[in-house]
Tab-separated table of C-alpha atoms in Angstrom:
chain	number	residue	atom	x	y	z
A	1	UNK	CA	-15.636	44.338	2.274
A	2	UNK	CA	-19.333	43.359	1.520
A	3	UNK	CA	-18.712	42.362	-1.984
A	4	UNK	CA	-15.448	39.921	-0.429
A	5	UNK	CA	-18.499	38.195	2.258
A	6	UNK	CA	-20.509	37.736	-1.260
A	7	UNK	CA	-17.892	36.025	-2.759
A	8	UNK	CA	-16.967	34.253	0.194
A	9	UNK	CA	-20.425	32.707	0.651
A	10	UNK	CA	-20.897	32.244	-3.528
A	11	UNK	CA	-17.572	30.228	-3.214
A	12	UNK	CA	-18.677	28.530	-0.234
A	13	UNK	CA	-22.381	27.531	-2.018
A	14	UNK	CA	-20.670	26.372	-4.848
A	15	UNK	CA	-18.569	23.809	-3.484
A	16	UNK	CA	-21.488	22.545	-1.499
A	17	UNK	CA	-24.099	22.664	-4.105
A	18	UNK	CA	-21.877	20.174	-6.177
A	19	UNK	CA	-22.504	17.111	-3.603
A	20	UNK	CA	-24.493	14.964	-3.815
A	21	UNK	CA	-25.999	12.614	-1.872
A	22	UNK	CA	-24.728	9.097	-2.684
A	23	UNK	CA	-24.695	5.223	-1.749
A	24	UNK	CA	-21.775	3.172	-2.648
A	25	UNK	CA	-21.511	-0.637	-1.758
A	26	UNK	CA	-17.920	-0.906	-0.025
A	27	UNK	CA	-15.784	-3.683	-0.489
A	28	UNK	CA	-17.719	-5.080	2.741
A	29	UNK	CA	-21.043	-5.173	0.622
A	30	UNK	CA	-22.074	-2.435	2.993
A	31	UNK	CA	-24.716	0.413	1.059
A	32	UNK	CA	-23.097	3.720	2.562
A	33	UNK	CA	-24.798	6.990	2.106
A	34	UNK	CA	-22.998	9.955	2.321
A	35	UNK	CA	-22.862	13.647	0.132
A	36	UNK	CA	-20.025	13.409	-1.748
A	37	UNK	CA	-17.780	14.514	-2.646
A	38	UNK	CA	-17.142	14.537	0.534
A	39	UNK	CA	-16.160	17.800	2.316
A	40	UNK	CA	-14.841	16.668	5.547
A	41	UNK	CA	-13.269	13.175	5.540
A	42	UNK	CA	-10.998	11.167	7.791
A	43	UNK	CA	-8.545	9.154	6.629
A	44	UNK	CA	-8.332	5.500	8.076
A	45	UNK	CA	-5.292	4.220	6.055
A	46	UNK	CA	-4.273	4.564	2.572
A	47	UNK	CA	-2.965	7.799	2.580
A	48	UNK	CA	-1.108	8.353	-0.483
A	49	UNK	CA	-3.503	6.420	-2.512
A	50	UNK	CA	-6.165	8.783	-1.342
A	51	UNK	CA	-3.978	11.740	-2.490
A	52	UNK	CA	-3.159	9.882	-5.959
A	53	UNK	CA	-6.281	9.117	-6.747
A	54	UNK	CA	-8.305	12.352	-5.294
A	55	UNK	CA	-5.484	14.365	-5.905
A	56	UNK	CA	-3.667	16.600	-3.465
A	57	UNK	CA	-6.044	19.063	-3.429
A	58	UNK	CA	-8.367	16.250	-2.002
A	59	UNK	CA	-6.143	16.807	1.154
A	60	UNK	CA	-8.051	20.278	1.583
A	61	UNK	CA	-11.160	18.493	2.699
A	62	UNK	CA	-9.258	16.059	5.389
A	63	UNK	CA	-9.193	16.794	8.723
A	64	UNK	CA	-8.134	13.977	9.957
A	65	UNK	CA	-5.911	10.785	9.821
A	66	UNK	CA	-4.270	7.995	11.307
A	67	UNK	CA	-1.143	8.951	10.650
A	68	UNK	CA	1.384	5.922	11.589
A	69	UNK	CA	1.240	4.149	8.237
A	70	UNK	CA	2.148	7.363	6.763
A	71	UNK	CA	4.916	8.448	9.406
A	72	UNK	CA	6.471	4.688	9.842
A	73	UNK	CA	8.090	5.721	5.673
A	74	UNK	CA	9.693	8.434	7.606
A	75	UNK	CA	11.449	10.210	4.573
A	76	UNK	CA	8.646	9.136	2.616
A	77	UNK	CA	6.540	11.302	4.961
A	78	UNK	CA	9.420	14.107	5.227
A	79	UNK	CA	9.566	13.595	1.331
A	80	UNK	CA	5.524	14.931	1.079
A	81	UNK	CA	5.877	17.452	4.476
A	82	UNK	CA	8.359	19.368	3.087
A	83	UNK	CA	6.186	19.520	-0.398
A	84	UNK	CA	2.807	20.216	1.464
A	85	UNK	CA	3.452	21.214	5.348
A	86	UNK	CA	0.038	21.239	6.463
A	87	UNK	CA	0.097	17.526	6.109
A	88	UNK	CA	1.805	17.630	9.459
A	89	UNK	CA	-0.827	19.980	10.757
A	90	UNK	CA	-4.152	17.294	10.395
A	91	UNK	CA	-4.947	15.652	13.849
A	92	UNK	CA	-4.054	12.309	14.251
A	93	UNK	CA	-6.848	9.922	15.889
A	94	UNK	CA	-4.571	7.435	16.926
A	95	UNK	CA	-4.312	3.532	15.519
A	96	UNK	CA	-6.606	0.241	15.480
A	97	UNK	CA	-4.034	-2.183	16.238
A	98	UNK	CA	-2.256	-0.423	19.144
A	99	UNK	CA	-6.123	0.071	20.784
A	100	UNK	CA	-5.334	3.595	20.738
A	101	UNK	CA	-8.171	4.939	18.086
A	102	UNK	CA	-10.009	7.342	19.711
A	103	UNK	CA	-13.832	7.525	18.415
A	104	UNK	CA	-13.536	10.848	21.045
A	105	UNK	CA	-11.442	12.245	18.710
A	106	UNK	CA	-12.969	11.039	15.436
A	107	UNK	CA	-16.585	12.525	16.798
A	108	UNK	CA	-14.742	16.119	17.787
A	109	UNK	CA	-13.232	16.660	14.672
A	110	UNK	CA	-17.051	16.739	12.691
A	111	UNK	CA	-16.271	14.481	9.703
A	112	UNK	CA	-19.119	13.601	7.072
A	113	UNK	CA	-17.364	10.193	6.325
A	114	UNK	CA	-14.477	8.158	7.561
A	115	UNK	CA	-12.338	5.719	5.302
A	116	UNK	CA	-11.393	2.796	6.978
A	117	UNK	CA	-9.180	-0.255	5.882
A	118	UNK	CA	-11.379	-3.888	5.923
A	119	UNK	CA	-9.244	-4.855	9.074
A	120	UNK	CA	-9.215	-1.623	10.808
A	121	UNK	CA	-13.336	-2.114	10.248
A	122	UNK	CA	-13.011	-5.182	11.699
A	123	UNK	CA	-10.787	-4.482	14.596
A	124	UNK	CA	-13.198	-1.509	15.966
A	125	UNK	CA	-15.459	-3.901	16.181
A	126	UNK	CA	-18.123	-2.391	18.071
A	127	UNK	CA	-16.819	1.329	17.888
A	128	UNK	CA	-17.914	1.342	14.029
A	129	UNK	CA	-21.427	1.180	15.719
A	130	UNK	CA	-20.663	4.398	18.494
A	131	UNK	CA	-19.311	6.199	15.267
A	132	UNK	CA	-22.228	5.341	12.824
A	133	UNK	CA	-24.744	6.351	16.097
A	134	UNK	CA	-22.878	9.889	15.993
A	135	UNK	CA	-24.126	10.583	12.167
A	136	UNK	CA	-20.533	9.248	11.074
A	137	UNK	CA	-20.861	7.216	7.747
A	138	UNK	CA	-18.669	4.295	7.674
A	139	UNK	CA	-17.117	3.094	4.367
A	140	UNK	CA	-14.528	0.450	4.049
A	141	UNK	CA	-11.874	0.067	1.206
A	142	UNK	CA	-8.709	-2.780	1.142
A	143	UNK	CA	-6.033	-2.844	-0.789
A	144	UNK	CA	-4.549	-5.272	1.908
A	145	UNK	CA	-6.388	-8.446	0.151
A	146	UNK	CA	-3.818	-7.723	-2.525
A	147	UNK	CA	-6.367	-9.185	-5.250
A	148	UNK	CA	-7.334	-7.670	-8.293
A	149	UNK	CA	-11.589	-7.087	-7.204
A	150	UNK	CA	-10.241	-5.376	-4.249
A	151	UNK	CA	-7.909	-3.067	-5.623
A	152	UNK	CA	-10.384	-2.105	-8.830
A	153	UNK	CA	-13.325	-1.547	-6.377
A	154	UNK	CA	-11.003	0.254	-3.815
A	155	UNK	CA	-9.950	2.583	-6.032
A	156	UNK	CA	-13.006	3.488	-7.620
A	157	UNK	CA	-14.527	4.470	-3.993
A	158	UNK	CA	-11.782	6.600	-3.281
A	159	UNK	CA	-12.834	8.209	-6.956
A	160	UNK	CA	-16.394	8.924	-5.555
A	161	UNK	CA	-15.060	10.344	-2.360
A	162	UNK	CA	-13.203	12.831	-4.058
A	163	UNK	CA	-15.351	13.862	-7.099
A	164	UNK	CA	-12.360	12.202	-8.993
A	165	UNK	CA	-14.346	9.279	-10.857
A	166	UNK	CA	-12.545	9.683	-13.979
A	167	UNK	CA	-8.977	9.938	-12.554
A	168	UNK	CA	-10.169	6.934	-10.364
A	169	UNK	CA	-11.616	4.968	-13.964
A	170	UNK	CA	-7.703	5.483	-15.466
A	171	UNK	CA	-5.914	4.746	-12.891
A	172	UNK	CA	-7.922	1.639	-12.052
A	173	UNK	CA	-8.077	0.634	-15.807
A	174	UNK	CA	-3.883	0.857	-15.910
A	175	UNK	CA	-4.156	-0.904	-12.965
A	176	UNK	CA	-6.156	-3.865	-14.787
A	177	UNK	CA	-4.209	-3.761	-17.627
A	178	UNK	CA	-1.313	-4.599	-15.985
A	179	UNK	CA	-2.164	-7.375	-14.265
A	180	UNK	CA	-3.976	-8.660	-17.765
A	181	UNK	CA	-0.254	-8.519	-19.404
A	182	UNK	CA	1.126	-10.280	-16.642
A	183	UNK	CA	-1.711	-12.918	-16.280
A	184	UNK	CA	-2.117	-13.399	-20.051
A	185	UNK	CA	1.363	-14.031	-20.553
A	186	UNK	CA	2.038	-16.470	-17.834
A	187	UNK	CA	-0.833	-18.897	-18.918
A	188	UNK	CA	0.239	-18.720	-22.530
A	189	UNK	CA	4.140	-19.640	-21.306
A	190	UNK	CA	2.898	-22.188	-18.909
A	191	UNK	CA	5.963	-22.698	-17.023
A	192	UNK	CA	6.451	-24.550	-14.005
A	193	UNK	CA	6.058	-21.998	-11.000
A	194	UNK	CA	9.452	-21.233	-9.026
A	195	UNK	CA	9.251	-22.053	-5.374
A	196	UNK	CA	9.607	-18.501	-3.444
A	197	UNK	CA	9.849	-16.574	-0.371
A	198	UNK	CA	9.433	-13.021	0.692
A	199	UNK	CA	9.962	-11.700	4.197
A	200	UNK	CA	10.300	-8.856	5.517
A	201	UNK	CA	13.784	-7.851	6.680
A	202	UNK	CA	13.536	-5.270	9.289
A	203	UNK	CA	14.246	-7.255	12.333
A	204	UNK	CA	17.686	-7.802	10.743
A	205	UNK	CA	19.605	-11.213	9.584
A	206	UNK	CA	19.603	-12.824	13.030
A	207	UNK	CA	16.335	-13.289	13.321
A	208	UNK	CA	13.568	-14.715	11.139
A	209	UNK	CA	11.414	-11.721	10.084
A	210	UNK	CA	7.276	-11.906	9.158
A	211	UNK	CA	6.771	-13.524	5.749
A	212	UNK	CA	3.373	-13.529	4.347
A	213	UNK	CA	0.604	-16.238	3.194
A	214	UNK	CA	-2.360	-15.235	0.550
A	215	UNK	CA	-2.268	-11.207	1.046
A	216	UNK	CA	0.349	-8.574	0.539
A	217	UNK	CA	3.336	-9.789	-0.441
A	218	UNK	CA	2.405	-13.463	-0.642
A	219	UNK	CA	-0.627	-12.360	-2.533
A	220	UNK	CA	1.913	-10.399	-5.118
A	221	UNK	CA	4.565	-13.399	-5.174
A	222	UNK	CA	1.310	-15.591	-6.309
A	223	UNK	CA	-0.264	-13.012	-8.913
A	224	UNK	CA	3.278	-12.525	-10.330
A	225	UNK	CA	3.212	-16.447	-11.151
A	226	UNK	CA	5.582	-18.158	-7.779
A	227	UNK	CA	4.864	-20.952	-5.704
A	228	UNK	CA	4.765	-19.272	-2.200
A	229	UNK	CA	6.770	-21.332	0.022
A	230	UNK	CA	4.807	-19.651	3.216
A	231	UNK	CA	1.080	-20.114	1.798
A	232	UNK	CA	0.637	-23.720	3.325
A	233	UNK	CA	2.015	-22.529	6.983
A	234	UNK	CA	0.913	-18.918	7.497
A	235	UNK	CA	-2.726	-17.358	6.201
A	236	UNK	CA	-2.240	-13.705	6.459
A	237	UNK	CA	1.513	-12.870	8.071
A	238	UNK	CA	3.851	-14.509	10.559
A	239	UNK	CA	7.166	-16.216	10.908
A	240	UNK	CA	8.112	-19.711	9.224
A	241	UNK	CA	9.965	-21.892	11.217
A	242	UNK	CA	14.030	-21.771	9.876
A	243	UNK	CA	13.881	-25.173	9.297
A	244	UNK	CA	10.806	-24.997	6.916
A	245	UNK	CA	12.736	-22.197	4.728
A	246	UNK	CA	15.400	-24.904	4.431
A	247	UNK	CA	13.440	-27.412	3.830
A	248	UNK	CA	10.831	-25.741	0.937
A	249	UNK	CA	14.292	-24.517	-0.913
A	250	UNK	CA	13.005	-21.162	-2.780
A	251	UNK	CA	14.267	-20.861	-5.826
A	252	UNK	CA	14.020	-17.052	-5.725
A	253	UNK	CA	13.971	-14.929	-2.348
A	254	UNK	CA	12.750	-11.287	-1.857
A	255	UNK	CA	13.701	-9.073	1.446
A	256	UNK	CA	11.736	-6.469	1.838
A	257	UNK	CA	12.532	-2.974	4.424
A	258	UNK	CA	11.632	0.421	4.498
A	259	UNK	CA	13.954	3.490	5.160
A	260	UNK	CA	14.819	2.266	8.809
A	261	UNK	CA	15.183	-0.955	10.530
A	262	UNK	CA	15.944	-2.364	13.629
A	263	UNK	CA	19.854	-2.962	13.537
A	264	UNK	CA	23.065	-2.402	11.442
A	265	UNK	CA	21.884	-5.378	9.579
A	266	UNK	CA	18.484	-4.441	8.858
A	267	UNK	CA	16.917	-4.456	5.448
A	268	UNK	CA	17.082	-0.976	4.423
A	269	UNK	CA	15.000	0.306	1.062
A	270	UNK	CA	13.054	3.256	-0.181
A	271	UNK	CA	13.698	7.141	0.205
A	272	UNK	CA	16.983	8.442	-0.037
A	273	UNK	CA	18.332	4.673	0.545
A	274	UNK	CA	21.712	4.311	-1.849
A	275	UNK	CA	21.491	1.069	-3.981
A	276	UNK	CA	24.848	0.287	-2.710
A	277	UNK	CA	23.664	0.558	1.028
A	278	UNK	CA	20.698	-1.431	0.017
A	279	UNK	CA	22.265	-4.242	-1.542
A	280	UNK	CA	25.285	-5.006	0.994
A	281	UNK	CA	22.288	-5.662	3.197
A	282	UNK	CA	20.836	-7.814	1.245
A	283	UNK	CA	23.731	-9.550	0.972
A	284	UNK	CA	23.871	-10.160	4.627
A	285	UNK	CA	20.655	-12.296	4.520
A	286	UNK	CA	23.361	-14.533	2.265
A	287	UNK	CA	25.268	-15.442	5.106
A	288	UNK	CA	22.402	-17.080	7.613
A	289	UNK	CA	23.156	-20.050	8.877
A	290	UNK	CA	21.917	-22.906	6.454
A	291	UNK	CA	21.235	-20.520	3.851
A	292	UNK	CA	24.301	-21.253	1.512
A	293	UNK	CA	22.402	-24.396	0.780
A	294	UNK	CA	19.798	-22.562	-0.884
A	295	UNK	CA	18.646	-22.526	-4.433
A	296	UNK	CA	18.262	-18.845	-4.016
A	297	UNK	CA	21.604	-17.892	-2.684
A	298	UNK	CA	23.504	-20.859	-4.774
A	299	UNK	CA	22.140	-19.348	-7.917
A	300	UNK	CA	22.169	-15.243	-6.944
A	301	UNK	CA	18.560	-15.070	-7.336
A	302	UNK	CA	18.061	-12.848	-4.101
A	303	UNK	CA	15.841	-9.442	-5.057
A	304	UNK	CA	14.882	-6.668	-2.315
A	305	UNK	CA	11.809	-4.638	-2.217
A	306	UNK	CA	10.240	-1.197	-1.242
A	307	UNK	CA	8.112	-2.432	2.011
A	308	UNK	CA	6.179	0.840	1.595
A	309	UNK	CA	5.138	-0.021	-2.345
A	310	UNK	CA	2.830	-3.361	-0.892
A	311	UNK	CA	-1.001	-2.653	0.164
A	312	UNK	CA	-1.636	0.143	-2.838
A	313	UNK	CA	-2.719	0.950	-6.236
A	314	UNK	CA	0.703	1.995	-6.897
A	315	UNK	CA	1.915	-1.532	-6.188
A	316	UNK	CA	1.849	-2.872	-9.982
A	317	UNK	CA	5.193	-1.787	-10.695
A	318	UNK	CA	6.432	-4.420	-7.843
A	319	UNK	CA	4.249	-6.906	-9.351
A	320	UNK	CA	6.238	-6.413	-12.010
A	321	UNK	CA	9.035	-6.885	-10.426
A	322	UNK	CA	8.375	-10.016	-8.482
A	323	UNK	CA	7.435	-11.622	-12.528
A	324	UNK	CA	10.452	-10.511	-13.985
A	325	UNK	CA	12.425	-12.309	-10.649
A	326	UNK	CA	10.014	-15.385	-10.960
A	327	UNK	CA	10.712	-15.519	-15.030
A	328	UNK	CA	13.544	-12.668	-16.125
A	329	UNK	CA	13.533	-14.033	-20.034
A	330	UNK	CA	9.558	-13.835	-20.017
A	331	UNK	CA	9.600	-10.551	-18.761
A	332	UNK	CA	12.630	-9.124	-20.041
A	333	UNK	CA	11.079	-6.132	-21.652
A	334	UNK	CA	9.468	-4.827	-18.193
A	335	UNK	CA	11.241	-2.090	-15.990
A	336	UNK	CA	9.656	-2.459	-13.153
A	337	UNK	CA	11.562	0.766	-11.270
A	338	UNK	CA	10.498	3.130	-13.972
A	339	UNK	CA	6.908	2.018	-14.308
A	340	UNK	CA	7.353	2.909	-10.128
A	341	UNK	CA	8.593	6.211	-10.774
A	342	UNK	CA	6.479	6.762	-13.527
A	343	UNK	CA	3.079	6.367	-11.111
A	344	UNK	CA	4.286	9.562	-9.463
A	345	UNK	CA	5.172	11.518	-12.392
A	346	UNK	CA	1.804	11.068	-13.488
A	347	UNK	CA	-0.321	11.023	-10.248
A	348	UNK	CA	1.163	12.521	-7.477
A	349	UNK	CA	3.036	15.790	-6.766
A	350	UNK	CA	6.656	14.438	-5.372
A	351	UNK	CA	9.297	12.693	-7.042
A	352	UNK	CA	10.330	9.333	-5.106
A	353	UNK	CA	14.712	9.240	-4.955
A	354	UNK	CA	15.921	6.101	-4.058
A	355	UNK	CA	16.214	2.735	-4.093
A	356	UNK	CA	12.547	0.747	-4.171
A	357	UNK	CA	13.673	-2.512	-5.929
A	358	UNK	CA	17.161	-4.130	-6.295
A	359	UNK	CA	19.376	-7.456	-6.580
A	360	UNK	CA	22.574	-8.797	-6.251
């Protein structure tokens, strides 16, 4: 028994005698000092980038999370529960935008660092301050921005939380590389840019869903080489009026949807969502009223997309996909759904089934 307490506490030294105290400069420009890696974290947003990056044994050392982003993907979420059931088991402290974070909660469960997303930061406004009073370090990572900085920096923080700086350096660098390819090869082509527009389909084909300016999936529509229709009417996400699709004429349209929707007509992609399921809704969004005018729909260039693959290191493969949409002979050697796929296969410990990218 006394030589199993020994071991116990030798176990217990070593993985604290491995941190170190440590400032990084978030994507804020904020110097955060914290020991890392850290040994009891909180997880803001980001979830399964923090588990790709850090690993899933980096999910040992969380005790808590906001768990909505993760829990919205439903069988996304079932898809990593049934892998790793004590997932399910981490407290939840509730969610920024619904005003129902609790800094109670985030205090009571003793964290040495909490991960935040830039507009979660921004949104807790002066809560950050109650939680950095309590001893809480505060550091703040976005892969919302959708840019290239972001996502590099981003990733690498995640690397220092988790003691994972050289899985953080690879997957970062693959990350760059990437976007080189696709950059590099659009200014050598130098074609004109194809008027398009992404929005996202869950409220169904009756009624105008959110489409997106200069992040997420206007961001990707823009790095992929298109001329976002939305940009010069929305900055971050909202509607565009009906009359404004009609009158911009996108040459190439992308639905997006997760697993569920709101209606029989919803946009439906992701986990366990059959390609044929996936594209007779997108065919719906055909039939709108004014949309047979379309360049789009006239010339079958309507694509869906994985909601849950935007706002994410693992996003590449859909930047992919949005520049072989934009320009399929200039990026007719990309498969976009395997390079998708093949993120998990090397990086996380579930394998995705379904349908994350399609067209008609």
């Amino acid at each position: 028994m006394i030589h199993k307490i020994v071991s116990l506490v030798a176990l217990m030294f070593a993985s604290f005698s491995f941190a170190q105290t440590t400032t990084v400069t978030d994507i804020l420009d904020r110097e955060v000092t914290f020991n890392a890696p850290a040994q009891r974290v909180i997880v803001g947003f980001y979830p399964e980038d923090y588990m790709a990056i850090g690993t899933e044994a980096a999910y040992d050392k969380v005790v808590g999370m906001s768990k909505y982003i993760w829990q919205a993907r439903s069988a996304n979420w079932e898809m990593y529960t049934k892998h790793r059931p004590s997932l399910a088991d981490i407290p939840g402290i509730g969610r920024v935008d619904t005003k129902t974070f609790s800094v109670e909660k985030v205090i009571s469960l003793n964290p040495d660092l909490i991960m935040l997303a830039d507009w979660q930061f921004k949104g807790l406004g002066a809560d950050v301050d109650r939680l950095e009073q309590a001893g809480i370090p505060v550091i703040v990572v976005d892969y919302n921005a959708q840019t290239l900085a972001r996502h590099v920096k981003s990733t690498h923080i995640i690397g220092v939380i988790t003691g994972q700086q050289e899985r953080a350096a690879k997957i970062a660098d693959d990350y760059t590389n990437n976007m080189t390819m696709i950059t590099e090869r659009l200014a050598k082509a130098n074609l004109p840019k194809p008027r398009i527009y992404t929005e996202f389909g869950a409220a169904g084909v009756n009624e105008i869903g959110y489409t997106f300016g200069k992040n997420m999936w206007g961001a990707i529509a823009t790095m992929a080489g298109g001329d976002n229709i939305s940009a010069p009417y929305v900055e971050w996400w909202g509607k565009l009026n009906p009359e404004q699709i009609l009158a911009s004429d996108p040459q190439v349209i992308v639905i997006t949807g997760y697993e569920t929707g709101n209606g029989d007509d919803a946009m439906l992609m992701g986990q366990g969502v059959e390609e044929s399921v996936a594209q007779a809704r997108l065919a719906g969004f055909k039939q709108r009223v004014g949309w047979s005018s379309l360049s789009a729909v006239q010339n079958n260039r309507m694509f869906a997309a994985y909601h849950g693959a935007c706002r994410t290191i693992l996003d590449g493969a859909m930047v992919q996909f949005y520049a072989k949409a934009l320009y399929p002979e200039l990026f007719s050697d990309l498969n976009p759904e395997a390079a998708y796929k093949d993120f998990y296969k090397k990086y996380l410990p579930v394998t995705p089934e379904g349908t994350f990218m399609t067209q008609l």
